[in-house]
mmCIF file of C-alpha atoms in Angstrom:
data_model
loop_
_atom_site.group_PDB
_atom_site.id
_atom_site.type_symbol
_atom_site.label_atom_id
_atom_site.label_comp_id
_atom_site.label_asym_id
_atom_site.label_seq_id
_atom_site.Cartn_x
_atom_site.Cartn_y
_atom_site.Cartn_z
ATOM 1 C CA ARG Z 163 6.802 2.723 -18.465
ATOM 2 C CA ASP Z 164 9.171 6.344 -16.809
ATOM 3 C CA ALA Z 165 6.095 6.685 -14.413
ATOM 4 C CA ILE Z 166 6.727 3.306 -12.938
ATOM 5 C CA SER Z 167 9.709 3.326 -13.108
ATOM 6 C CA ARG Z 168 9.817 6.591 -10.667
ATOM 7 C CA THR Z 169 6.920 4.766 -8.121
ATOM 8 C CA PHE Z 170 9.506 2.208 -7.923
ATOM 9 C CA ALA Z 171 12.193 4.277 -7.390
ATOM 10 C CA LEU Z 172 10.151 6.717 -4.335
ATOM 11 C CA VAL Z 173 8.983 2.788 -3.208
ATOM 12 C CA ARG Z 174 12.706 1.870 -3.255
ATOM 13 C CA GLU Z 175 13.525 5.197 -1.512
ATOM 14 C CA ALA Z 176 10.709 4.436 1.318
ATOM 15 C CA SER Z 177 11.908 1.328 1.733
ATOM 16 C CA ASN Z 178 15.111 1.486 2.357
ATOM 17 C CA GLY Z 179 14.553 2.152 6.331
ATOM 18 C CA PRO Z 180 17.121 4.398 7.921
ATOM 19 C CA PRO Z 181 20.525 5.412 7.299
ATOM 20 C CA PRO Z 182 23.860 3.318 7.067
ATOM 21 C CA ALA Z 183 25.101 4.225 10.378
ATOM 22 C CA ARG Z 184 21.149 2.414 11.898
ATOM 23 C CA ARG Z 185 21.085 0.028 8.967
ATOM 24 C CA VAL Z 186 21.042 -4.368 9.983
ATOM 25 C CA ARG Z 187 23.286 -5.950 7.878
ATOM 26 C CA VAL Z 188 21.897 -8.384 5.663
ATOM 27 C CA ALA Z 189 23.038 -11.322 7.572
ATOM 28 C CA GLU Z 190 21.648 -10.236 10.291
ATOM 29 C CA ALA Z 191 17.708 -9.504 8.830
ATOM 30 C CA GLU Z 192 17.747 -12.726 7.755
ATOM 31 C CA ARG Z 193 18.504 -13.643 10.970
ATOM 32 C CA MET Z 194 15.574 -12.042 12.352
ATOM 33 C CA ARG Z 195 13.339 -12.720 9.148
ATOM 34 C CA SER Z 196 14.021 -16.243 10.437
ATOM 35 C CA ALA Z 197 13.405 -15.569 13.748
ATOM 36 C CA GLY Z 198 9.516 -13.423 13.175
ATOM 37 C CA ALA Z 199 11.934 -10.132 13.708
ATOM 38 C CA HIS Z 200 11.412 -7.798 10.368
ATOM 39 C CA PRO Z 201 13.631 -5.551 10.357
ATOM 40 C CA ARG Z 202 12.528 -2.426 8.620
ATOM 41 C CA GLY Z 203 9.437 -2.129 10.083
ATOM 42 C CA THR Z 204 5.651 -3.198 9.288
ATOM 43 C CA ALA Z 205 4.133 -1.489 6.367
ATOM 44 C CA VAL Z 206 0.568 -1.467 5.144
ATOM 45 C CA VAL Z 207 0.174 -1.932 1.527
ATOM 46 C CA THR Z 208 -3.395 -1.298 -0.107
ATOM 47 C CA GLY Z 209 -3.821 -3.102 -4.192
ATOM 48 C CA ALA Z 210 -2.049 -5.819 -2.464
ATOM 49 C CA SER Z 211 -3.520 -8.756 -4.867
ATOM 50 C CA SER Z 212 -2.474 -7.742 -8.334
ATOM 51 C CA GLY Z 213 -0.188 -4.985 -10.032
ATOM 52 C CA ILE Z 214 2.029 -2.259 -8.850
ATOM 53 C CA GLY Z 215 0.607 -3.755 -5.309
ATOM 54 C CA GLU Z 216 1.528 -7.133 -5.537
ATOM 55 C CA ALA Z 217 4.944 -5.840 -6.849
ATOM 56 C CA THR Z 218 5.724 -3.744 -4.214
ATOM 57 C CA VAL Z 219 4.474 -6.247 -1.347
ATOM 58 C CA ARG Z 220 6.981 -8.599 -2.921
ATOM 59 C CA LEU Z 221 9.926 -5.837 -3.146
ATOM 60 C CA LEU Z 222 9.140 -5.274 0.745
ATOM 61 C CA ALA Z 223 9.171 -8.849 1.825
ATOM 62 C CA GLN Z 224 12.512 -8.779 0.086
ATOM 63 C CA ARG Z 225 13.927 -5.777 2.119
ATOM 64 C CA GLY Z 226 12.790 -6.897 5.695
ATOM 65 C CA TRP Z 227 9.661 -5.348 5.775
ATOM 66 C CA ARG Z 228 6.557 -7.122 8.051
ATOM 67 C CA CYS Z 229 3.943 -6.653 5.216
ATOM 68 C CA VAL Z 230 -0.401 -5.744 5.781
ATOM 69 C CA LEU Z 231 -1.753 -6.668 2.446
ATOM 70 C CA VAL Z 232 -4.442 -4.560 1.340
ATOM 71 C CA ALA Z 233 -7.484 -5.759 -0.740
ATOM 72 C CA ARG Z 234 -10.528 -7.631 -1.142
ATOM 73 C CA ARG Z 235 -9.364 -10.799 -2.900
ATOM 74 C CA GLU Z 236 -9.035 -12.119 0.243
ATOM 75 C CA ASP Z 237 -8.134 -15.437 -1.730
ATOM 76 C CA VAL Z 238 -5.425 -13.810 -3.694
ATOM 77 C CA LEU Z 239 -3.856 -11.766 -0.476
ATOM 78 C CA ARG Z 240 -3.542 -15.103 1.411
ATOM 79 C CA ASP Z 241 -1.621 -17.197 -1.538
ATOM 80 C CA LEU Z 242 0.889 -13.683 -1.855
ATOM 81 C CA ALA Z 243 1.343 -13.727 2.193
ATOM 82 C CA ASP Z 244 2.147 -17.023 2.147
ATOM 83 C CA GLU Z 245 5.128 -16.744 -0.141
ATOM 84 C CA VAL Z 246 6.180 -13.039 1.347
ATOM 85 C CA GLY Z 247 5.205 -13.911 5.454
ATOM 86 C CA GLY Z 248 2.803 -11.015 5.483
ATOM 87 C CA GLU Z 249 -0.601 -10.753 6.884
ATOM 88 C CA VAL Z 250 -3.965 -10.225 4.986
ATOM 89 C CA GLU Z 251 -7.014 -7.581 5.728
ATOM 90 C CA ALA Z 252 -9.407 -7.630 3.612
ATOM 91 C CA CYS Z 253 -10.847 -4.335 2.598
ATOM 92 C CA ASP Z 254 -12.321 -2.970 -0.333
ATOM 93 C CA VAL Z 255 -11.349 1.069 0.329
ATOM 94 C CA ALA Z 256 -14.188 1.872 -1.433
ATOM 95 C CA GLU Z 257 -16.405 1.125 1.518
ATOM 96 C CA ARG Z 258 -14.930 3.483 4.967
ATOM 97 C CA ASP Z 259 -16.349 1.885 7.542
ATOM 98 C CA ALA Z 260 -15.076 -1.426 6.075
ATOM 99 C CA VAL Z 261 -11.377 1.072 5.816
ATOM 100 C CA LEU Z 262 -11.735 2.652 9.621
ATOM 101 C CA ARG Z 263 -12.085 -1.461 10.439
ATOM 102 C CA MET Z 264 -9.258 -2.540 8.964
ATOM 103 C CA CYS Z 265 -6.748 0.243 9.999
ATOM 104 C CA ALA Z 266 -8.446 -0.302 13.932
ATOM 105 C CA GLY Z 267 -7.195 -4.194 12.926
ATOM 106 C CA VAL Z 268 -3.917 -2.996 12.274
ATOM 107 C CA LEU Z 269 -3.357 -0.879 14.517
ATOM 108 C CA GLU Z 270 -3.865 -3.743 17.470
ATOM 109 C CA ARG Z 271 -1.281 -5.755 15.872
ATOM 110 C CA HIS Z 272 0.469 -2.548 15.010
ATOM 111 C CA PRO Z 273 0.372 -0.079 17.159
ATOM 112 C CA SER Z 274 3.726 1.221 15.106
ATOM 113 C CA VAL Z 275 2.633 1.446 11.329
ATOM 114 C CA HIS Z 276 6.158 2.632 9.470
ATOM 115 C CA LEU Z 277 4.963 2.594 5.907
ATOM 116 C CA LEU Z 278 1.649 2.715 4.307
ATOM 117 C CA VAL Z 279 1.625 2.302 0.393
ATOM 118 C CA ASN Z 280 -1.860 3.239 -0.849
ATOM 119 C CA GLY Z 281 -1.605 1.572 -3.994
ATOM 120 C CA ALA Z 282 -4.958 0.682 -4.597
ATOM 121 C CA GLY Z 283 -6.719 2.145 -7.825
ATOM 122 C CA ILE Z 284 -9.360 0.874 -10.495
ATOM 123 C CA LEU Z 285 -9.828 2.071 -14.063
ATOM 124 C CA VAL Z 286 -12.778 3.510 -15.389
ATOM 125 C CA ARG Z 287 -13.279 3.505 -18.963
ATOM 126 C CA GLY Z 288 -15.596 5.436 -21.332
ATOM 127 C CA SER Z 289 -16.462 9.396 -22.116
ATOM 128 C CA PHE Z 290 -17.494 11.969 -19.923
ATOM 129 C CA VAL Z 291 -20.655 11.674 -21.515
ATOM 130 C CA ASP Z 292 -21.362 8.252 -21.153
ATOM 131 C CA ALA Z 293 -19.553 5.855 -18.544
ATOM 132 C CA PRO Z 294 -22.344 4.703 -15.722
ATOM 133 C CA LEU Z 295 -22.585 7.112 -12.800
ATOM 134 C CA ASP Z 296 -22.365 4.759 -10.600
ATOM 135 C CA LEU Z 297 -18.795 3.478 -11.875
ATOM 136 C CA VAL Z 298 -17.283 6.593 -11.498
ATOM 137 C CA GLU Z 299 -18.374 6.974 -8.296
ATOM 138 C CA ARG Z 300 -16.636 3.855 -7.273
ATOM 139 C CA ALA Z 301 -13.428 5.033 -9.169
ATOM 140 C CA LEU Z 302 -13.762 8.370 -7.255
ATOM 141 C CA ALA Z 303 -13.981 6.468 -4.080
ATOM 142 C CA VAL Z 304 -11.167 3.800 -3.938
ATOM 143 C CA ASN Z 305 -8.360 6.147 -6.131
ATOM 144 C CA TYR Z 306 -8.729 8.562 -3.675
ATOM 145 C CA LEU Z 307 -11.159 8.699 -0.571
ATOM 146 C CA GLY Z 308 -9.802 5.350 0.017
ATOM 147 C CA GLY Z 309 -6.240 6.519 -0.004
ATOM 148 C CA VAL Z 310 -7.374 9.138 2.802
ATOM 149 C CA TRP Z 311 -9.707 7.301 4.498
ATOM 150 C CA THR Z 312 -6.489 4.472 4.631
ATOM 151 C CA THR Z 313 -4.126 7.214 5.824
ATOM 152 C CA ARG Z 314 -6.113 8.839 8.514
ATOM 153 C CA GLY Z 315 -6.852 5.699 10.081
ATOM 154 C CA LEU Z 316 -3.223 4.928 10.488
ATOM 155 C CA LEU Z 317 -2.057 7.717 11.564
ATOM 156 C CA ASP Z 318 -1.902 6.342 15.233
ATOM 157 C CA GLY Z 319 0.765 4.098 13.886
ATOM 158 C CA LEU Z 320 2.931 5.974 11.601
ATOM 159 C CA ARG Z 321 3.013 8.697 14.084
ATOM 160 C CA GLY Z 322 4.006 6.071 16.208
ATOM 161 C CA ALA Z 323 6.732 5.637 14.553
ATOM 162 C CA ALA Z 324 7.854 8.874 14.395
ATOM 163 C CA ALA Z 325 7.405 9.271 17.746
ATOM 164 C CA SER Z 326 9.350 6.595 19.217
ATOM 165 C CA GLY Z 327 12.480 7.758 16.269
ATOM 166 C CA GLU Z 328 11.658 5.343 13.715
ATOM 167 C CA PRO Z 329 11.011 6.645 10.632
ATOM 168 C CA ALA Z 330 7.454 6.967 9.168
ATOM 169 C CA HIS Z 331 6.731 7.232 5.641
ATOM 170 C CA ILE Z 332 2.707 7.358 2.732
ATOM 171 C CA VAL Z 333 3.798 7.324 -0.361
ATOM 172 C CA ARG Z 334 0.399 7.671 -2.485
ATOM 173 C CA LEU Z 335 0.712 5.807 -5.895
ATOM 174 C CA ALA Z 336 -0.763 6.924 -9.476
ATOM 175 C CA SER Z 337 -1.017 6.677 -12.862
ATOM 176 C CA ILE Z 338 -0.582 9.322 -15.281
ATOM 177 C CA GLY Z 339 -3.799 8.185 -16.128
ATOM 178 C CA GLY Z 340 -5.142 10.942 -13.638
ATOM 179 C CA SER Z 341 -2.576 13.615 -15.475
ATOM 180 C CA ILE Z 342 -2.960 12.942 -19.410
ATOM 181 C CA VAL Z 343 -6.631 12.540 -20.268
ATOM 182 C CA PHE Z 344 -7.560 10.496 -23.282
ATOM 183 C CA THR Z 345 -10.917 10.329 -24.649
ATOM 184 C CA THR Z 346 -12.365 6.618 -23.225
ATOM 185 C CA GLU Z 347 -10.842 7.051 -19.968
ATOM 186 C CA ALA Z 348 -12.227 10.583 -18.941
ATOM 187 C CA PRO Z 349 -14.321 9.770 -16.247
ATOM 188 C CA TYR Z 350 -10.201 7.489 -15.193
#
């Protein structure tokens, strides 16, 4: 629970946007959102179809962010995107070419990306000796390389936001399972 609380605290901090002197009042933010504008900017969230990624999308949308939801399950993403007024990018972050296509599509629509939340992750169970190597490789691709490829693919958008004087943040979510190894989850 403490790890999840700290994660949400980091996301909340990054989502608060500009300092108080430049913040848009809540009523003005609601008016802008109803007119199709997003006062906080564009946030891209991987792993958005469930868990912490889904909760992050809901939190960011409530705070006035335009959210681009990224995950494999397009049907689940569409339901959430309809609910929060977000955009869908169906993508398996374990596939580098798919990630690069997704990033190109996002940057075509949003030359400035203000927040990237790398939240995609999978859990592989099994002992170090017994876990299937293809699952170990998939976990490495999703949990590590997917974040690397997504961050590198969206760097121009993050730099674009920063160059225009707007904040640009990268958040990398990880679980305690990456720090404390349990026998049955060694590949994770």
